[in-house]
GROMACS .gro file of C-alpha atoms in nm:
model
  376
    1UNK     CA    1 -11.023   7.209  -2.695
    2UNK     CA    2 -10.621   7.173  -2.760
    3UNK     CA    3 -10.540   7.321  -2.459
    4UNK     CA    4 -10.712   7.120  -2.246
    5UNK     CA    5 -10.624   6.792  -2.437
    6UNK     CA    6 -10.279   6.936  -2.377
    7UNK     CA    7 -10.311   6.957  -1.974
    8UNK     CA    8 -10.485   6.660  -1.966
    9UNK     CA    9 -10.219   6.455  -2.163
   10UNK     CA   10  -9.947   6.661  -1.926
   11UNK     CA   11 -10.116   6.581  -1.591
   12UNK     CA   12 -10.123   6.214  -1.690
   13UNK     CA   13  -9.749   6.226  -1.735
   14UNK     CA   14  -9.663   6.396  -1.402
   15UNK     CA   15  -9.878   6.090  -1.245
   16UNK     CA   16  -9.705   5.879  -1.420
   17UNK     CA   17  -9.354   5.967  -1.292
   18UNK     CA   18  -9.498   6.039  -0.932
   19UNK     CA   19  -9.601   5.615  -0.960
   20UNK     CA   20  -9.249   5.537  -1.074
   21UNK     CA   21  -9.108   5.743  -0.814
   22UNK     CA   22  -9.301   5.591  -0.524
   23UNK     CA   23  -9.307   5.231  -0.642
   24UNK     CA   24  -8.908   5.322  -0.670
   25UNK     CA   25  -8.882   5.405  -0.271
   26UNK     CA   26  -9.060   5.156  -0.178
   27UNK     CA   27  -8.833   4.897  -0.373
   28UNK     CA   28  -8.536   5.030  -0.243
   29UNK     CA   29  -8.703   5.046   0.097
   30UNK     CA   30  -8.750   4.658   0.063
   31UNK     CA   31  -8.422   4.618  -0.050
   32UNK     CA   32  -8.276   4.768   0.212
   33UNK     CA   33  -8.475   4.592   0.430
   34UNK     CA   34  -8.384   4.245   0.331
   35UNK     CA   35  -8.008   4.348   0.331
   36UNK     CA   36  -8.021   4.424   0.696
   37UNK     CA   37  -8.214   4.100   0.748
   38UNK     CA   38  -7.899   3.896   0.566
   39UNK     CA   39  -7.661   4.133   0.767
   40UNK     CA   40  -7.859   4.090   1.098
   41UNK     CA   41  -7.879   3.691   1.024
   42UNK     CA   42  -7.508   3.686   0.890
   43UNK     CA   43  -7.411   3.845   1.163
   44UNK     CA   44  -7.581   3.641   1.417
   45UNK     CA   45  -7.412   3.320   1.173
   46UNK     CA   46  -7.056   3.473   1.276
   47UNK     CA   47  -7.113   3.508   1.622
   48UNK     CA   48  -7.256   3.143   1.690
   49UNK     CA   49  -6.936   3.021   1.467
   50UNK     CA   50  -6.694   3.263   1.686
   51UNK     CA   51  -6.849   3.114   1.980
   52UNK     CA   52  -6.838   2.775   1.899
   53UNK     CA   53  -6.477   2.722   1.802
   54UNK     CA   54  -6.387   2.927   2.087
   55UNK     CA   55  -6.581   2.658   2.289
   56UNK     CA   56  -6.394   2.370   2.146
   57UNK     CA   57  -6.064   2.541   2.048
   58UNK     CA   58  -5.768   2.395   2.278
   59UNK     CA   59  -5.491   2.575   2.365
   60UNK     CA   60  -5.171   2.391   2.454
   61UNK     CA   61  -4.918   2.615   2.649
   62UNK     CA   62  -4.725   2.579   2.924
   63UNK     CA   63  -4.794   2.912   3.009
   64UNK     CA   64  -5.080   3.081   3.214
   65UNK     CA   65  -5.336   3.396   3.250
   66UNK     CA   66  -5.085   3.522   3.545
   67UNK     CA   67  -4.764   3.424   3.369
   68UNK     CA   68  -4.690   3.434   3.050
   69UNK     CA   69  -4.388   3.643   2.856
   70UNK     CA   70  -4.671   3.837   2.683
   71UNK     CA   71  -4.852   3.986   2.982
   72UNK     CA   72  -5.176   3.872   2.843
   73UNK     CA   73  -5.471   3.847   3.117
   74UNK     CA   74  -5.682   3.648   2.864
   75UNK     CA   75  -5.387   3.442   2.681
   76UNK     CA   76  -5.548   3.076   2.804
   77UNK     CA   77  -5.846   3.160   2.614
   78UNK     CA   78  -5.849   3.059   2.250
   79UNK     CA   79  -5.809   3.323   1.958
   80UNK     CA   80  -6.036   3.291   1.680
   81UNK     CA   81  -6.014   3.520   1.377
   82UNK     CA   82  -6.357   3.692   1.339
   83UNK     CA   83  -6.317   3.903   1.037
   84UNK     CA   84  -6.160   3.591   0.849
   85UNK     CA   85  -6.494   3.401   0.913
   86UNK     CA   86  -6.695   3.722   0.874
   87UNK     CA   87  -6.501   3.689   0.459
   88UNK     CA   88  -6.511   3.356   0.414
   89UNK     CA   89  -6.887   3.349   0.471
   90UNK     CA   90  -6.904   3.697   0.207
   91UNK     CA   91  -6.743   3.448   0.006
   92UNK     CA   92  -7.024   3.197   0.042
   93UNK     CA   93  -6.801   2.907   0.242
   94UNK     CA   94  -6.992   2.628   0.359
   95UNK     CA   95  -7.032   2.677   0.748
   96UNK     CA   96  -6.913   2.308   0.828
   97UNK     CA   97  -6.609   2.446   0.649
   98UNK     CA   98  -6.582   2.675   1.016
   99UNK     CA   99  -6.686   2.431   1.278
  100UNK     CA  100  -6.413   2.379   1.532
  101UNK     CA  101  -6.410   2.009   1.376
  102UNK     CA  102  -6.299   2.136   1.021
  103UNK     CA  103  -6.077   2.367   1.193
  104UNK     CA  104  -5.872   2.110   1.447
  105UNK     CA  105  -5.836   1.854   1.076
  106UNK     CA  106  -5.667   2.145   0.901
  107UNK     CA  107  -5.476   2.213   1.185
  108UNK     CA  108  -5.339   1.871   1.172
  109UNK     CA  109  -5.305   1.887   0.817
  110UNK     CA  110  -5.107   2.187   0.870
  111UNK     CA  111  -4.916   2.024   1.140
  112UNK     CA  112  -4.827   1.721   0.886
  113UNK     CA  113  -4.733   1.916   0.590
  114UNK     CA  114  -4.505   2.126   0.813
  115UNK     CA  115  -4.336   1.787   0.958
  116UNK     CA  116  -4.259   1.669   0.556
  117UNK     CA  117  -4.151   1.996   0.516
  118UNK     CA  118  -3.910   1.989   0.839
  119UNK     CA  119  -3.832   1.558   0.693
  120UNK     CA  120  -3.755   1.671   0.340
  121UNK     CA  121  -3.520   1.949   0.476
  122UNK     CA  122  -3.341   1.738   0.701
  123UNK     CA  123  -3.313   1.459   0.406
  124UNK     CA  124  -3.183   1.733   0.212
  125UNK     CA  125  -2.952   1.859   0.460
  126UNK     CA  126  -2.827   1.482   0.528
  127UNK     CA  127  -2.788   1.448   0.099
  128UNK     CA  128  -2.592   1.820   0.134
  129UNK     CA  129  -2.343   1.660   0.393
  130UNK     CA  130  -2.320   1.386   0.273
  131UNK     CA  131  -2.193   1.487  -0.094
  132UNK     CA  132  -1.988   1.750   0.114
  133UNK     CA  133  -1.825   1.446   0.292
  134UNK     CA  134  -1.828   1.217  -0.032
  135UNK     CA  135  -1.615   1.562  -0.192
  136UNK     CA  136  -1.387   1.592   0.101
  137UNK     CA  137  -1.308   1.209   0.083
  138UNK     CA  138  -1.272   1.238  -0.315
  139UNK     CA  139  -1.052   1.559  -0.214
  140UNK     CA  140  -0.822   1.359   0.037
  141UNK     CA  141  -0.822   1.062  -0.192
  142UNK     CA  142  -0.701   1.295  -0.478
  143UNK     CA  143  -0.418   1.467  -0.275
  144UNK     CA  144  -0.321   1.124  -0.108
  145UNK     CA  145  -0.250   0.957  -0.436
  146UNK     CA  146  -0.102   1.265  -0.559
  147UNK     CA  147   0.123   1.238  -0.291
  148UNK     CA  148   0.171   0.881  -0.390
  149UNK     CA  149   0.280   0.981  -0.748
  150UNK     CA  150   0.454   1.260  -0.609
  151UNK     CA  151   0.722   1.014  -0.357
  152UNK     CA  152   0.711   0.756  -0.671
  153UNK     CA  153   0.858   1.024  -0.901
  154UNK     CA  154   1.088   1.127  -0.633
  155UNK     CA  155   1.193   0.758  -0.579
  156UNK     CA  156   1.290   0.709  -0.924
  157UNK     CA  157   1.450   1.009  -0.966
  158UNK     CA  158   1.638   0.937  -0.620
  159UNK     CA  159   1.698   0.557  -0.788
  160UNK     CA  160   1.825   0.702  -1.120
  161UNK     CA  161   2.099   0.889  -0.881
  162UNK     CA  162   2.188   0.619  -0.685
  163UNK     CA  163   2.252   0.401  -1.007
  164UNK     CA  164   2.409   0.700  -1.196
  165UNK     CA  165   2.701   0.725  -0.893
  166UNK     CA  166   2.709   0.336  -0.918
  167UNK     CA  167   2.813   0.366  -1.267
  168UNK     CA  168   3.025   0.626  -1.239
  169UNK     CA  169   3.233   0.461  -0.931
  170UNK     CA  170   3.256   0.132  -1.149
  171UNK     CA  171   3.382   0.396  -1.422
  172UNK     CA  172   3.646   0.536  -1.237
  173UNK     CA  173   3.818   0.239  -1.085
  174UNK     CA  174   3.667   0.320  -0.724
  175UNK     CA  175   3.363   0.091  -0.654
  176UNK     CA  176   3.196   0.029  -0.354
  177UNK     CA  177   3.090  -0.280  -0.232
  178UNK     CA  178   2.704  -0.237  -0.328
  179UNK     CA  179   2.818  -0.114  -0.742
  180UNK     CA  180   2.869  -0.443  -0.845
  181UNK     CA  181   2.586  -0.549  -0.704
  182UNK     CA  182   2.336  -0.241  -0.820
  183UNK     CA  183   2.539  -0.294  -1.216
  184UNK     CA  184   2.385  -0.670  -1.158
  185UNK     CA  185   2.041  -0.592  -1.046
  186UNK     CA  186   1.995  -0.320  -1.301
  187UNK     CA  187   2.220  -0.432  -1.595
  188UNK     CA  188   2.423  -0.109  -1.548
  189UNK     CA  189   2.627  -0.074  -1.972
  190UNK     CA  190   2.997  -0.167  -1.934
  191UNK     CA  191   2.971  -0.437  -1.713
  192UNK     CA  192   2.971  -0.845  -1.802
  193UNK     CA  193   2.730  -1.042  -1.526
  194UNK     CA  194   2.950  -1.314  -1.588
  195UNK     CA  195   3.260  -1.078  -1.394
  196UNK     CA  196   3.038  -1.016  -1.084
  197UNK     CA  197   2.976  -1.296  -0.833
  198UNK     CA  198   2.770  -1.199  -0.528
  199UNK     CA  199   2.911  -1.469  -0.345
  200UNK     CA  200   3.302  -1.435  -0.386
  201UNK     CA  201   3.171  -1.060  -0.250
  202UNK     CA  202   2.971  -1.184   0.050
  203UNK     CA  203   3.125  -1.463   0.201
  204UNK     CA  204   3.509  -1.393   0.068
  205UNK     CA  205   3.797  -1.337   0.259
  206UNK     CA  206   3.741  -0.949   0.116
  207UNK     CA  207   3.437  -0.950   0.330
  208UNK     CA  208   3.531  -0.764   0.634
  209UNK     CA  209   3.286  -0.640   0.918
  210UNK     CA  210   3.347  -0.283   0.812
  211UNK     CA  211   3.262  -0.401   0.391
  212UNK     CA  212   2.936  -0.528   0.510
  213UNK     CA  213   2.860  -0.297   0.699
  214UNK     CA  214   2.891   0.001   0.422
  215UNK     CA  215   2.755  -0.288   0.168
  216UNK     CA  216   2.489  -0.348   0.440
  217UNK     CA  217   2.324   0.053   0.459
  218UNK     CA  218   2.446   0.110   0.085
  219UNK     CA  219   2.179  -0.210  -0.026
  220UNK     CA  220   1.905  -0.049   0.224
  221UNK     CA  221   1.883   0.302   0.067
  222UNK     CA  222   1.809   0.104  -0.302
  223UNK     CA  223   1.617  -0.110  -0.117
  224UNK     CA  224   1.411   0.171   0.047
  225UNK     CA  225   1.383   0.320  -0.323
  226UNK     CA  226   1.321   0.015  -0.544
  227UNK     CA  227   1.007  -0.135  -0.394
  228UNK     CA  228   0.770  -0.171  -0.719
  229UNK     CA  229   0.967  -0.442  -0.942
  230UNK     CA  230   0.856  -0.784  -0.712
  231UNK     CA  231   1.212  -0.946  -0.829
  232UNK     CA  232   1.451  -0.625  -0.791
  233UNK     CA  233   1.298  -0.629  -0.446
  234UNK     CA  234   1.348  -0.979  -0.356
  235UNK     CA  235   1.708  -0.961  -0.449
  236UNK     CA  236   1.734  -0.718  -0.211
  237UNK     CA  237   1.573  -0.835   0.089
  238UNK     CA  238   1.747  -1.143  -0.006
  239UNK     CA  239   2.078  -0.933   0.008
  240UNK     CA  240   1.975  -0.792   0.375
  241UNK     CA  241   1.901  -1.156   0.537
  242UNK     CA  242   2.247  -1.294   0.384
  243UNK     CA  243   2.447  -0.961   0.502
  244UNK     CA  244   2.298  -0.934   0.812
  245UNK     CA  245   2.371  -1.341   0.869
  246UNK     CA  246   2.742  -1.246   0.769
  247UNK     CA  247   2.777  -0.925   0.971
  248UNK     CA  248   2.660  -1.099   1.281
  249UNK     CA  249   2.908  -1.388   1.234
  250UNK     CA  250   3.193  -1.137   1.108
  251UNK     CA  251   3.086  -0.914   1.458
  252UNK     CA  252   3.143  -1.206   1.676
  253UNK     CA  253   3.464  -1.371   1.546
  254UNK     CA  254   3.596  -0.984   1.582
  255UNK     CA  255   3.471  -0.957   1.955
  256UNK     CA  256   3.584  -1.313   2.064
  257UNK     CA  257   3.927  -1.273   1.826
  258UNK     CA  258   3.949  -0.934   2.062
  259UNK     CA  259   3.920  -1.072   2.380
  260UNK     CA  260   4.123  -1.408   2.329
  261UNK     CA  261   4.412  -1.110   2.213
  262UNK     CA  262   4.340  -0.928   2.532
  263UNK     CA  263   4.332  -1.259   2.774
  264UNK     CA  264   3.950  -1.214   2.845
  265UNK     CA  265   3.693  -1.468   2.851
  266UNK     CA  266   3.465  -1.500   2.550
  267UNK     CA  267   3.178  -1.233   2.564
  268UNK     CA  268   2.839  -1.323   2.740
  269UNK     CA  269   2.612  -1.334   2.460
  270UNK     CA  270   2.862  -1.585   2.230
  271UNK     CA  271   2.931  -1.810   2.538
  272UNK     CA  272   2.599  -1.945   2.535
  273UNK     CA  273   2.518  -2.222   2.353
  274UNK     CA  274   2.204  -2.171   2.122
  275UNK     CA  275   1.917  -2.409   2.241
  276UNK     CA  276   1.881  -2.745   2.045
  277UNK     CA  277   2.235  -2.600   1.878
  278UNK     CA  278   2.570  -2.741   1.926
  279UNK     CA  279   2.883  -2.643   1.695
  280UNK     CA  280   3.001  -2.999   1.629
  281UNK     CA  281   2.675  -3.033   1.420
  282UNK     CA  282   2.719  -2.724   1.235
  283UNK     CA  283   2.923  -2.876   0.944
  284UNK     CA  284   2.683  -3.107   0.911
  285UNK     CA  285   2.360  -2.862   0.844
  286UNK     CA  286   2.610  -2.690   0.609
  287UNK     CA  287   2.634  -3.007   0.421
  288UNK     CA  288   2.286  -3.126   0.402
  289UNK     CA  289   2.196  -2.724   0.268
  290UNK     CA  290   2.467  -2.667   0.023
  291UNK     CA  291   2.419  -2.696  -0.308
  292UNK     CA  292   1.996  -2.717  -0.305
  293UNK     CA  293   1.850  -2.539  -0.529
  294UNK     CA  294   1.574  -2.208  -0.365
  295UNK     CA  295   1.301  -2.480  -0.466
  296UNK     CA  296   1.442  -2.774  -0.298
  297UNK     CA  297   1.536  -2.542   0.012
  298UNK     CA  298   1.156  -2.447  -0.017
  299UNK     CA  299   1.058  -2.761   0.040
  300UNK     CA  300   1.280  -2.856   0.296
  301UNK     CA  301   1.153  -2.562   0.527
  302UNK     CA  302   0.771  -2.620   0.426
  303UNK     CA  303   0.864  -3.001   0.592
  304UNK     CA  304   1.034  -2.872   0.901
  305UNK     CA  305   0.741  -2.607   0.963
  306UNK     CA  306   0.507  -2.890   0.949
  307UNK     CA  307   0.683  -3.126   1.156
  308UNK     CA  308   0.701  -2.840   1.392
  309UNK     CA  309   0.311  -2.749   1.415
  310UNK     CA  310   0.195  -3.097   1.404
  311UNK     CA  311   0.445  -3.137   1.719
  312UNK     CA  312   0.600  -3.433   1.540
  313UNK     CA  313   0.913  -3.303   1.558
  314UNK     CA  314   1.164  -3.525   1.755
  315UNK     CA  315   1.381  -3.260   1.869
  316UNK     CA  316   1.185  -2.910   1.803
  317UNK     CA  317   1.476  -2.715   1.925
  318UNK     CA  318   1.753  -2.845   1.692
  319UNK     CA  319   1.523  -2.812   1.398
  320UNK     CA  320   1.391  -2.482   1.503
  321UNK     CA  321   1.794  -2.364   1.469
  322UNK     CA  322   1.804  -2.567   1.148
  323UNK     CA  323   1.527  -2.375   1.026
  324UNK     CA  324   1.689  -2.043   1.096
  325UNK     CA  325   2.009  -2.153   0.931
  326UNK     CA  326   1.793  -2.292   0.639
  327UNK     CA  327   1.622  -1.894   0.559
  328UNK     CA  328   1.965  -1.760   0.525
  329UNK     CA  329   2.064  -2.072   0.282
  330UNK     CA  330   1.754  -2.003   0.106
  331UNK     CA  331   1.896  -1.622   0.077
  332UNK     CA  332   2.199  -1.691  -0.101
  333UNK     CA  333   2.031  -1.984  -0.303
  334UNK     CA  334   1.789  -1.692  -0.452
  335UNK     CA  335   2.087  -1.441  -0.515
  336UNK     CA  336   2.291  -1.761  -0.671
  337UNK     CA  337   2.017  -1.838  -0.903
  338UNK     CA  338   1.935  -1.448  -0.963
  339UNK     CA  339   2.287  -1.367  -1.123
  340UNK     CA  340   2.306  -1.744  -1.340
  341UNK     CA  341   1.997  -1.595  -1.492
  342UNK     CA  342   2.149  -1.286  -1.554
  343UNK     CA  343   2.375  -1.437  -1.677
  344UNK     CA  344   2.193  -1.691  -1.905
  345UNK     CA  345   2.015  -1.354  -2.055
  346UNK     CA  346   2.354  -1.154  -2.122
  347UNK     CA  347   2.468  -1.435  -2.286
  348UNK     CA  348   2.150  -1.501  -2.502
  349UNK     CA  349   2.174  -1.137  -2.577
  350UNK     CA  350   2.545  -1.151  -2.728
  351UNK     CA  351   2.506  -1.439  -2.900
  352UNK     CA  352   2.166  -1.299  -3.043
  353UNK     CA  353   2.443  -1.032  -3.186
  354UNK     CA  354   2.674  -1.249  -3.329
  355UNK     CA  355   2.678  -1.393  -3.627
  356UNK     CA  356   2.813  -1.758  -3.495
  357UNK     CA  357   2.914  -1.917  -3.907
  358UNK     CA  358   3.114  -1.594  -4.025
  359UNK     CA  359   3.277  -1.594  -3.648
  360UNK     CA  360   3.386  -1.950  -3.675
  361UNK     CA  361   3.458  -1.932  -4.005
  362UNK     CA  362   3.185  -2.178  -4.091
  363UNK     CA  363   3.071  -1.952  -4.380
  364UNK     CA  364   3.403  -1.930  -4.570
  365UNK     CA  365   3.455  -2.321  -4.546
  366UNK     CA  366   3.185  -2.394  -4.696
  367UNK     CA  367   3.181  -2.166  -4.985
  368UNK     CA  368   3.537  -2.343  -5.084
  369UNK     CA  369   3.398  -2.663  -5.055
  370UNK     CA  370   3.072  -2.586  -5.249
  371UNK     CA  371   3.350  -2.396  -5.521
  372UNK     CA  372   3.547  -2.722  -5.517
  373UNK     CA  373   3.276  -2.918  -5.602
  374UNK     CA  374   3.141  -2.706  -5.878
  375UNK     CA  375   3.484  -2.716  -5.998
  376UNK     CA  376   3.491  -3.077  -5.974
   0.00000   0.00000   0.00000
């Protein structure tokens, strides 16, 4: 009776794992089943989505089926990417994702991220050049008014020399014409303003063609060096109009002196008369100009120059030579008034050093008298 409970209970169990085992196959014969289905539909999905964007794909090429640089006998007809679309619908991608519509709006998307890409390049290119040319400008700029310093330095070295030999001729007894003027202009030690007077040097009997001429390149190489003071300058270009003035009148009395001595007639350019000009007036001019102060000569031109451009003027030519007289009067006013400053300061300096009571003897005086009167 055990034994056969024993095969009984053992049969049952073989049974048992024969059921498993067949209900097992047929599962996995199901399963297998419904995966071809989804493969077979999927793959029936891929082909209608390959088909359609091929349908409605363009392709924009200049190039043909017969010519093209590829050699491709199909390169008109659009590409479309089947194992892409075979993943993204593994991946579960809705298919309106894939329809040739979805497709062309990414394209274009593509298209307009890749033109801001291409802008923001170019807009950084165009920033890239233009610091490059704002550095290059900053560059030049730099070495430009490094050069500037540079020629300033050398000027005022070149200045410093130029005075230095001034000094040095007035030193040694051997000046040239333009010392006493550079010992005025830049209050060279050793030398009283009061002593130098541009005008005994200018329009003297010492002023010879050959003195103004030296006097005349010797002022130009401190003018060409002393351009920043405004009033150092002035005096200068002052100088230049008043010794060119004299040079030109010193040339011609030497030319028509030479060719009286030599029985010629008076040189071309001197024997004509300047327009509106005549020589029995000239004393006259020089007497309505002399002795006017650079303000009152100011004035006096400023009315000419308007009688002038209003056409006013009765005779435009005479006053037209008046006014050219009247710049060079206005020349030597300003180098007049220049040195009575100078001088005005020099003296306001020495007296500033002097002790004016005890010099006059104004301090001893009355120290007696105030004695006397204590005594008293």
């Amino acid at each position: 009776m055990g034994k056969d409970a024993k095969k009984s209970k053992k049969s049952k169990r073989s049974k048992e794992k024969k059921e498993k085992r067949r209900r097992r196959d047929s599962s996995d014969d199901s399963s297998s089943d419904e995966d071809a289905r989804k493969q077979n539909k999927n793959e029936k999905l891929i082909q209608r989505i390959v088909e359609h964007q091929k349908k409605h794909k363009k392709v924009d090429s200049e190039y043909t089926d017969e010519a093209n640089p590829f050699g491709d006998p199909n390169f008109s007809k659009p590409f479309v990417w089947g194992k892409k679309i075979e993943k993204q619908i593994a991946e579960g991608v809705d298919v309106r994702e894939m329809s040739a519509k979805a497709e062309a709006k990414r394209h274009q998307s593509r298209l307009e991220e890749a033109e801001k890409v291409k802008k923001r390049q170019e807009q950084r290119e165009a920033e890239r050049e233009a610091m490059q040319a704002e550095l290059e400008m900053i560059q030049r700029e730099r070495a430009a008014a490094e050069a500037v310093e540079l020629e300033r330095k050398q000027e005022d070295f070149l200045l410093e020399q130029s005075k230095m030999r001034s000094q040095a001729r007035l030193a040694e007894g051997r000046p040239r014409a333009v010392d006493a003027l550079a010992a005025l202009v830049y209050d060279l030690p050793g030398v009283d303003p009061a002593e130098l007077d541009p005008g005994s040097l200018l329009y003297g009997p010492g002023a010879t063609l050959g003195l103004l001429r030296e006097l005349r390149a010797d002022a130009a190489a401190f003018q060409e060096l002393d351009r920043v003071d405004a009033g150092r300058a002035a005096f200068w270009a002052a100088l230049e109009t008043v010794v060119g003035a004299g040079l030109a009148e010193a040339q011609r009395e030497e030319e028509v002196d030479r060719a009286k001595a030599r029985g010629e007639p008076t040189p071309a350019q001197y024997a004509v008369r300047e327009a509106g000009w005549h020589g029995s007036i000239e004393a006259d001019v020089r007497a309505m100009l002399a002795g006017k102060t650079l303000r009152e000569l100011g004035d006096l031109e400023a009315r000419i120059g308007e009688q002038l451009d209003s056409g006013e003027a009765a005779d435009p030519e005479y006053w037209q030579a008046v006014l050219t007289r009247l710049s060079v009067e206005r020349a030597r006013a300003f180098l007049r008034e220049f040195h009575a400053e100078k001088v005005r300061r020099s003296t306001a300096a020495m007296l500033a050093e002097v002790d004016v009571p005890a010099a006059m003897g104004w301090d001893g005086a009355a120290q007696e008298e105030g004695g006397g009167r204590r005594g008293g």
